[in-house]
C-alpha positions as CSV (number, residue, x, y, z in Angstrom):
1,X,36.9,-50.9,18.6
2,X,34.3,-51.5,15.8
3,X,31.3,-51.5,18.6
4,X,33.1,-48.2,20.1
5,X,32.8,-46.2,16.7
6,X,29.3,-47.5,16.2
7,X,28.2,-46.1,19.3
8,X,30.0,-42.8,19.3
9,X,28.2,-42.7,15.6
10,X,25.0,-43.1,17.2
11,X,25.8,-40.6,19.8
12,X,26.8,-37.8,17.2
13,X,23.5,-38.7,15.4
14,X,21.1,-38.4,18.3
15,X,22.8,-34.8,19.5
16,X,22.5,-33.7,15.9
17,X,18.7,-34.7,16.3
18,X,18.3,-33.4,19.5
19,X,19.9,-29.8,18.5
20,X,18.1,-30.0,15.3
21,X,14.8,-30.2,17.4
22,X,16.0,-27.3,19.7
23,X,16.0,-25.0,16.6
24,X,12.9,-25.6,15.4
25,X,11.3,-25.1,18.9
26,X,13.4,-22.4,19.0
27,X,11.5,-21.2,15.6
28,X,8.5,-21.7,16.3
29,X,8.4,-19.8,19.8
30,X,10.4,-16.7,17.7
31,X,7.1,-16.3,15.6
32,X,4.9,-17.1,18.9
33,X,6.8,-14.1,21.0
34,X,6.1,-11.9,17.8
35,X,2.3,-12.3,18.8
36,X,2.6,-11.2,21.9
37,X,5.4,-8.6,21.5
38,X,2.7,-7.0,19.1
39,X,-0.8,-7.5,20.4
40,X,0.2,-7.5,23.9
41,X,-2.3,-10.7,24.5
42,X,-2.4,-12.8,27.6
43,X,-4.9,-15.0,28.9
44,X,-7.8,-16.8,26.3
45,X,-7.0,-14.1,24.0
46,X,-3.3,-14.7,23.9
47,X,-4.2,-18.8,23.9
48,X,-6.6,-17.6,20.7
49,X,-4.0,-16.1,18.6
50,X,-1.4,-18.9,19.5
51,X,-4.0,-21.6,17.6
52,X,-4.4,-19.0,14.6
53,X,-0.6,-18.8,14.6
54,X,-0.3,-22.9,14.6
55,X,-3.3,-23.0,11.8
56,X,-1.6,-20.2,9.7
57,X,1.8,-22.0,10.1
58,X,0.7,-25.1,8.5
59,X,-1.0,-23.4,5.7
60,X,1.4,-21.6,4.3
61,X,5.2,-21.1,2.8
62,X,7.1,-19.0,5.1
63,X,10.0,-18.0,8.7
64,X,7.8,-19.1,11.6
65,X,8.9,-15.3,12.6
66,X,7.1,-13.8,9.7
67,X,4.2,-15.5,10.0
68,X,3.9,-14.7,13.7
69,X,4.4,-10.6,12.8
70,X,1.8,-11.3,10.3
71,X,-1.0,-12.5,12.6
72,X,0.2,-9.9,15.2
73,X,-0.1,-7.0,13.0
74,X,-3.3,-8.2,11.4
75,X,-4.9,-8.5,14.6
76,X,-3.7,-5.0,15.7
77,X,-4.5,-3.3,12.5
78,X,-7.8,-4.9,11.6
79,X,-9.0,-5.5,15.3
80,X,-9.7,-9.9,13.8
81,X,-9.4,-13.1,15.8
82,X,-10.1,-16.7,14.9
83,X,-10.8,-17.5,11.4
84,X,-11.3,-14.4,10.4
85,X,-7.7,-13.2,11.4
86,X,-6.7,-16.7,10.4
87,X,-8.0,-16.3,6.6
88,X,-6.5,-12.6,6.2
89,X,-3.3,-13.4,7.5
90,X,-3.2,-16.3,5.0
91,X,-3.9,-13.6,2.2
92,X,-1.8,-11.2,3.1
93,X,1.1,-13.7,3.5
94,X,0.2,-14.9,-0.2
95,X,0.1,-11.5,-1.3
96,X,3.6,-10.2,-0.1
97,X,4.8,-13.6,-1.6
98,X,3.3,-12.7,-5.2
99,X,4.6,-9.1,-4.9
100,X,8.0,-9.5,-3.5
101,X,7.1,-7.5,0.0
102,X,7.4,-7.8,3.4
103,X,4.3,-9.3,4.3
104,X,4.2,-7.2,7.5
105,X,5.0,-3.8,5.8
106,X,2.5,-4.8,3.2
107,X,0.0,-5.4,6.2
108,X,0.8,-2.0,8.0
109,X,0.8,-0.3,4.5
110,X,-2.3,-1.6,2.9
111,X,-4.6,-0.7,6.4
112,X,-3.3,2.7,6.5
113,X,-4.5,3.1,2.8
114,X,-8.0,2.2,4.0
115,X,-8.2,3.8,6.9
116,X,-7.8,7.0,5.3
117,X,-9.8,6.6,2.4
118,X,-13.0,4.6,5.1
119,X,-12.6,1.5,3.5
120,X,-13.9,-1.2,5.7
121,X,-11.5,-4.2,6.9
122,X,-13.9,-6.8,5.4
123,X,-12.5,-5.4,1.9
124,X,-8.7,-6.0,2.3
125,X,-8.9,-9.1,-0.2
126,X,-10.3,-7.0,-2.9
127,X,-8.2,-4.2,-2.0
128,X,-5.2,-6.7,-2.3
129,X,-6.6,-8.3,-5.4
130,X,-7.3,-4.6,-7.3
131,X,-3.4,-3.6,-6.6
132,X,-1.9,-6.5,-8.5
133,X,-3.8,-6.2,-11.1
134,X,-2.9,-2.6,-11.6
135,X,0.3,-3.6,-10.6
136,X,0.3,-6.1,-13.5
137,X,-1.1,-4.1,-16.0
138,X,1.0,-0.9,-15.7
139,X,4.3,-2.1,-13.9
140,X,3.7,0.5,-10.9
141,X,4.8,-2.0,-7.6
142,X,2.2,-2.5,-5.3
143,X,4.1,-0.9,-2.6
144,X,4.5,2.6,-5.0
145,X,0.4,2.3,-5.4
146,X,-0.1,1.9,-1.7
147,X,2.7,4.3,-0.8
148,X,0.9,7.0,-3.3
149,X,-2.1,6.5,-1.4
150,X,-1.2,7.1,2.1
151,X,1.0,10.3,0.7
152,X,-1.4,12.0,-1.2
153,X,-4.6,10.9,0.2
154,X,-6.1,13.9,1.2
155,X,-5.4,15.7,-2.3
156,X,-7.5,12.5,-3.9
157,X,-10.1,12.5,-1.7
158,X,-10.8,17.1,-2.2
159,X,-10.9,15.6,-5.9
160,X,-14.5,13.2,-4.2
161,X,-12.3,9.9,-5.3
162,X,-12.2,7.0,-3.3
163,X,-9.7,4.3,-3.3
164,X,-10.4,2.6,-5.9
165,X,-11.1,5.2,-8.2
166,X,-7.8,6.3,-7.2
167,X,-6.4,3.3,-8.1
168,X,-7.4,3.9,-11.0
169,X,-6.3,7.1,-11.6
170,X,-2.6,6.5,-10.9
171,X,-3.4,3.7,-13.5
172,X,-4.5,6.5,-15.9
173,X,-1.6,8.1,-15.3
174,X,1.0,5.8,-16.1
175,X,-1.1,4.3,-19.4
176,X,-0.9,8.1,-20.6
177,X,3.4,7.6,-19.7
178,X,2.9,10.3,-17.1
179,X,4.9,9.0,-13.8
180,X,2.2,8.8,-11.4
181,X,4.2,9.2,-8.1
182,X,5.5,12.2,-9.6
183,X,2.0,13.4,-10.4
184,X,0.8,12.8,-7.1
185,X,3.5,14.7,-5.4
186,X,2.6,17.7,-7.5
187,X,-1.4,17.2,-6.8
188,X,-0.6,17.3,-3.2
189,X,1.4,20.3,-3.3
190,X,-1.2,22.4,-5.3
191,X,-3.9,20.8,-2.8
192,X,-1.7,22.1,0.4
193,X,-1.4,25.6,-1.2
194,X,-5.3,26.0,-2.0
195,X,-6.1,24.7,1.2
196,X,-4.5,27.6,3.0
197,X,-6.4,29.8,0.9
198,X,-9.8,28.3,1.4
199,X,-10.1,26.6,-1.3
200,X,-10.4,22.3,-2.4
201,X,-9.0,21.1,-5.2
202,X,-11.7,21.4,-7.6
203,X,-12.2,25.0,-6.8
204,X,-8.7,26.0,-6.7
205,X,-7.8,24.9,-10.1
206,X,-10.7,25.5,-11.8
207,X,-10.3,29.4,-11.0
208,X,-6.3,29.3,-11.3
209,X,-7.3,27.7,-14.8
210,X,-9.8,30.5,-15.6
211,X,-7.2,33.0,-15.0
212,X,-4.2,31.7,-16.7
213,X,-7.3,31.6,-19.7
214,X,-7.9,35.6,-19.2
215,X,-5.6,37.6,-20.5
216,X,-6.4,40.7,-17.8
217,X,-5.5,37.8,-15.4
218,X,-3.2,35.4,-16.9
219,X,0.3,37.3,-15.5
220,X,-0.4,37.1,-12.1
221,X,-2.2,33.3,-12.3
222,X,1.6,32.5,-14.1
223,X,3.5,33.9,-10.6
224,X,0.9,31.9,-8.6
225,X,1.2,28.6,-10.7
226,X,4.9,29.4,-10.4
227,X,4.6,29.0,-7.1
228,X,2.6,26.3,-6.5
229,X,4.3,23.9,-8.6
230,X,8.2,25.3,-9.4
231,X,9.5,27.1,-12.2
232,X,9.9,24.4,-14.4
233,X,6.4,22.4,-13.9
234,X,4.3,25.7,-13.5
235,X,5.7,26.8,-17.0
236,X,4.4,23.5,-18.1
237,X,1.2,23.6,-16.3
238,X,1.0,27.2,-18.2
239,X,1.3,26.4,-21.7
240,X,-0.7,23.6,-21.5
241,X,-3.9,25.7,-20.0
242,X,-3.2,28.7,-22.0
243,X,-2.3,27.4,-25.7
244,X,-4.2,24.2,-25.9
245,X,-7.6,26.2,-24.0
246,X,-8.5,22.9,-22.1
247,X,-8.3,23.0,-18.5
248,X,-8.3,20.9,-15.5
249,X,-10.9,19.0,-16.3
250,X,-11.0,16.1,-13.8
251,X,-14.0,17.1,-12.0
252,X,-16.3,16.6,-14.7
253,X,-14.8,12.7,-14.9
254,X,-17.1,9.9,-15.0
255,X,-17.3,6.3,-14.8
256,X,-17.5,4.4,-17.5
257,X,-19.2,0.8,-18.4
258,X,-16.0,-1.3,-16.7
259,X,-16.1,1.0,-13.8
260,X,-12.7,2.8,-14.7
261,X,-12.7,6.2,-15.0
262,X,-12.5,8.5,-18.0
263,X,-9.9,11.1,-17.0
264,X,-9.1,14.1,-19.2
265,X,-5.4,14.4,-18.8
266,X,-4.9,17.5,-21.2
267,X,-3.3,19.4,-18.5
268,X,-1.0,16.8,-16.9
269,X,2.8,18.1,-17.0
C-alpha cells in the first residue's frame, strides 16, 4: 500500500512537471507568433527575428508575449534586424519598465514622434533618454510628452522647432505652471486657423498681435482672437497683448549655453 502511494506520488509529480513544461512552451511560442503576426516574416528573415527574440528574452524582465510584440513592432517601425533590433528592443523594453508603459505602445508612440518631426531611428535612445528626464524634472508622463508631440506636431514645427526643442518647450511650459497639453491644444488650433488663411504660425500671430496693439484695429483682432481660441482664452490672450504691450514673442527664442531654450512666455493664457 505504502509502494502504491509512492508511486501515484511520483506520478502526480511528473504530470505536474510535464504540464508545467507545456506552459512554458506554450509562452514562449505566444511571444514567437507575435513576431510573425506582426512582421509577417517567413523564411531566413523570420528564422532572424526568432534568434533576436531568444537573445532579447534572456536579457531582460518581462511576458514572453511582450517581448515578442516588442521585437515585432521594432522591426516594423524602425525597419532593424539582428543586433541592432536586438539592442533597441532591449531599450525600449527597459524604458516602458522605468515609465510604467506598455512597452509596445511606447514603441509605436515614440516612432511616430520621430517620424514626424525627421528624426532618424539611430536616435531612439536619446530620444527615450531626453523624455525621462523631462519627465523627471517636471512630472509630465512620458506618454503626455510623446502624445503632445504627435498631436500638435505640425503647429511646433510652423514655429522652425524640432523635437527636442520641443521637448523643451513643453518643459518651459510646465516650469512656468502653465499645463502644457492644454497649451498645445490651443497652439494647434490657432495654427489650423492661420493656415487656412495663408499664413504659419509666426506670421499669423505676430500680425494678430500687432493689431490687438492698434487701437484702429484692436476691435476686430478681439472677434478674431475670439474665434480662434474661445471666449474665455481669447479674452485672456487679449489682455495679456494689449495691457502688458509684449507680444508673442517666441520667434525671436534662442538657445542658450545648456541648449534649452529661452522662451518668453508673456502671452501664455
Amino acid at each position: 500500500e505504502r509502494l502504491e502511494r509512492e508511486r501515484l506520488e511520483r506520478e502526480k509529480l511528473q504530470k505536474a512537471y510535464d504540464e508545467g513544461r507545456k506552459d512554458a512552451f506554450a509562452e514562449v511560442d505566444e511571444g514567437a507568433d507575435a513576431i510573425i503576426k506582426l512582421t509577417g516574416a517567413t523564411g531566413e528573415q523570420g528564422d532572424a527575428l526568432q534568434k533576436s527574440y531568444e537573445k532579447v528574452a534572456t536579457s531582460v524582465v518581462g511576458s514572453f508575449e511582450e517581448i515578442g510584440k516588442a521585437i515585432g513592432t521594432t522591426s516594423v517601425r524602425f525597419g532593424l534586424q539582428g543586433e541592432e533590433l536586438e539592442s533597441l528592443t532591449t531599450e525600449f523594453i527597459k524604458f516602458a519598465s522605468i515609465t510604467g508603459q506598455d512597452s509596445t505602445t511606447a514603441i509605436e508612440g515614440i516612432s511616430k514622434a520621430m517620424r514626424m518631426f525627421g528624426v532618424d531611428s539611430s536616435q531612439a535612445q536619446n530620444v527615450m533618454g531626453m523624455l525621462v528626464k523631462t519627465a523627471q524634472n517636471t512630472g509630465i508622463s512620458v506618454a503626455t510628452l510623446y502624445g503632445n508631440l504627435q498631436t500638435s506636431g505640425v503647429a511646433l514645427q510652423e514655429m522652425g522647432l524640432g523635437l527636442s526643442e520641443s521637448v523643451n518647450l513643453m518643459a518651459s511650459f510646465e516650469s512656468a505652471g502653465i499645463d502644457s497639453s492644454n497649451m498645445l491644444t490651443k497652439m494647434t488650433k490657432a495654427a489650423t486657423y492661420f493656415s487656412k488663411n495663408g499664413k504659419d504660425m509666426n506670421e499669423g500671430l505676430s500680425d494678430l498681435i500687432k493689431r490687438l496693439q492698434d487701437s484702429s484695429t484692436q476691435a476686430k483682432a478681439t472677434e478674431e482672437a475670439y474665434s480662434i481660441f474661445g471666449t474665455k482664452a481669447g479674452l485672456q490672450f487679449v489682455k495679456k497683448n494689449v495691457s502688458v504691450g509684449v507680444g508673442y514673442d517666441y520667434m525671436k527664442s534662442s538657445r542658450s549655453h545648456n541648449n534649452r531654450w529661452s522662451v518668453n512666455l508673456s502671452w501664455s493664457f
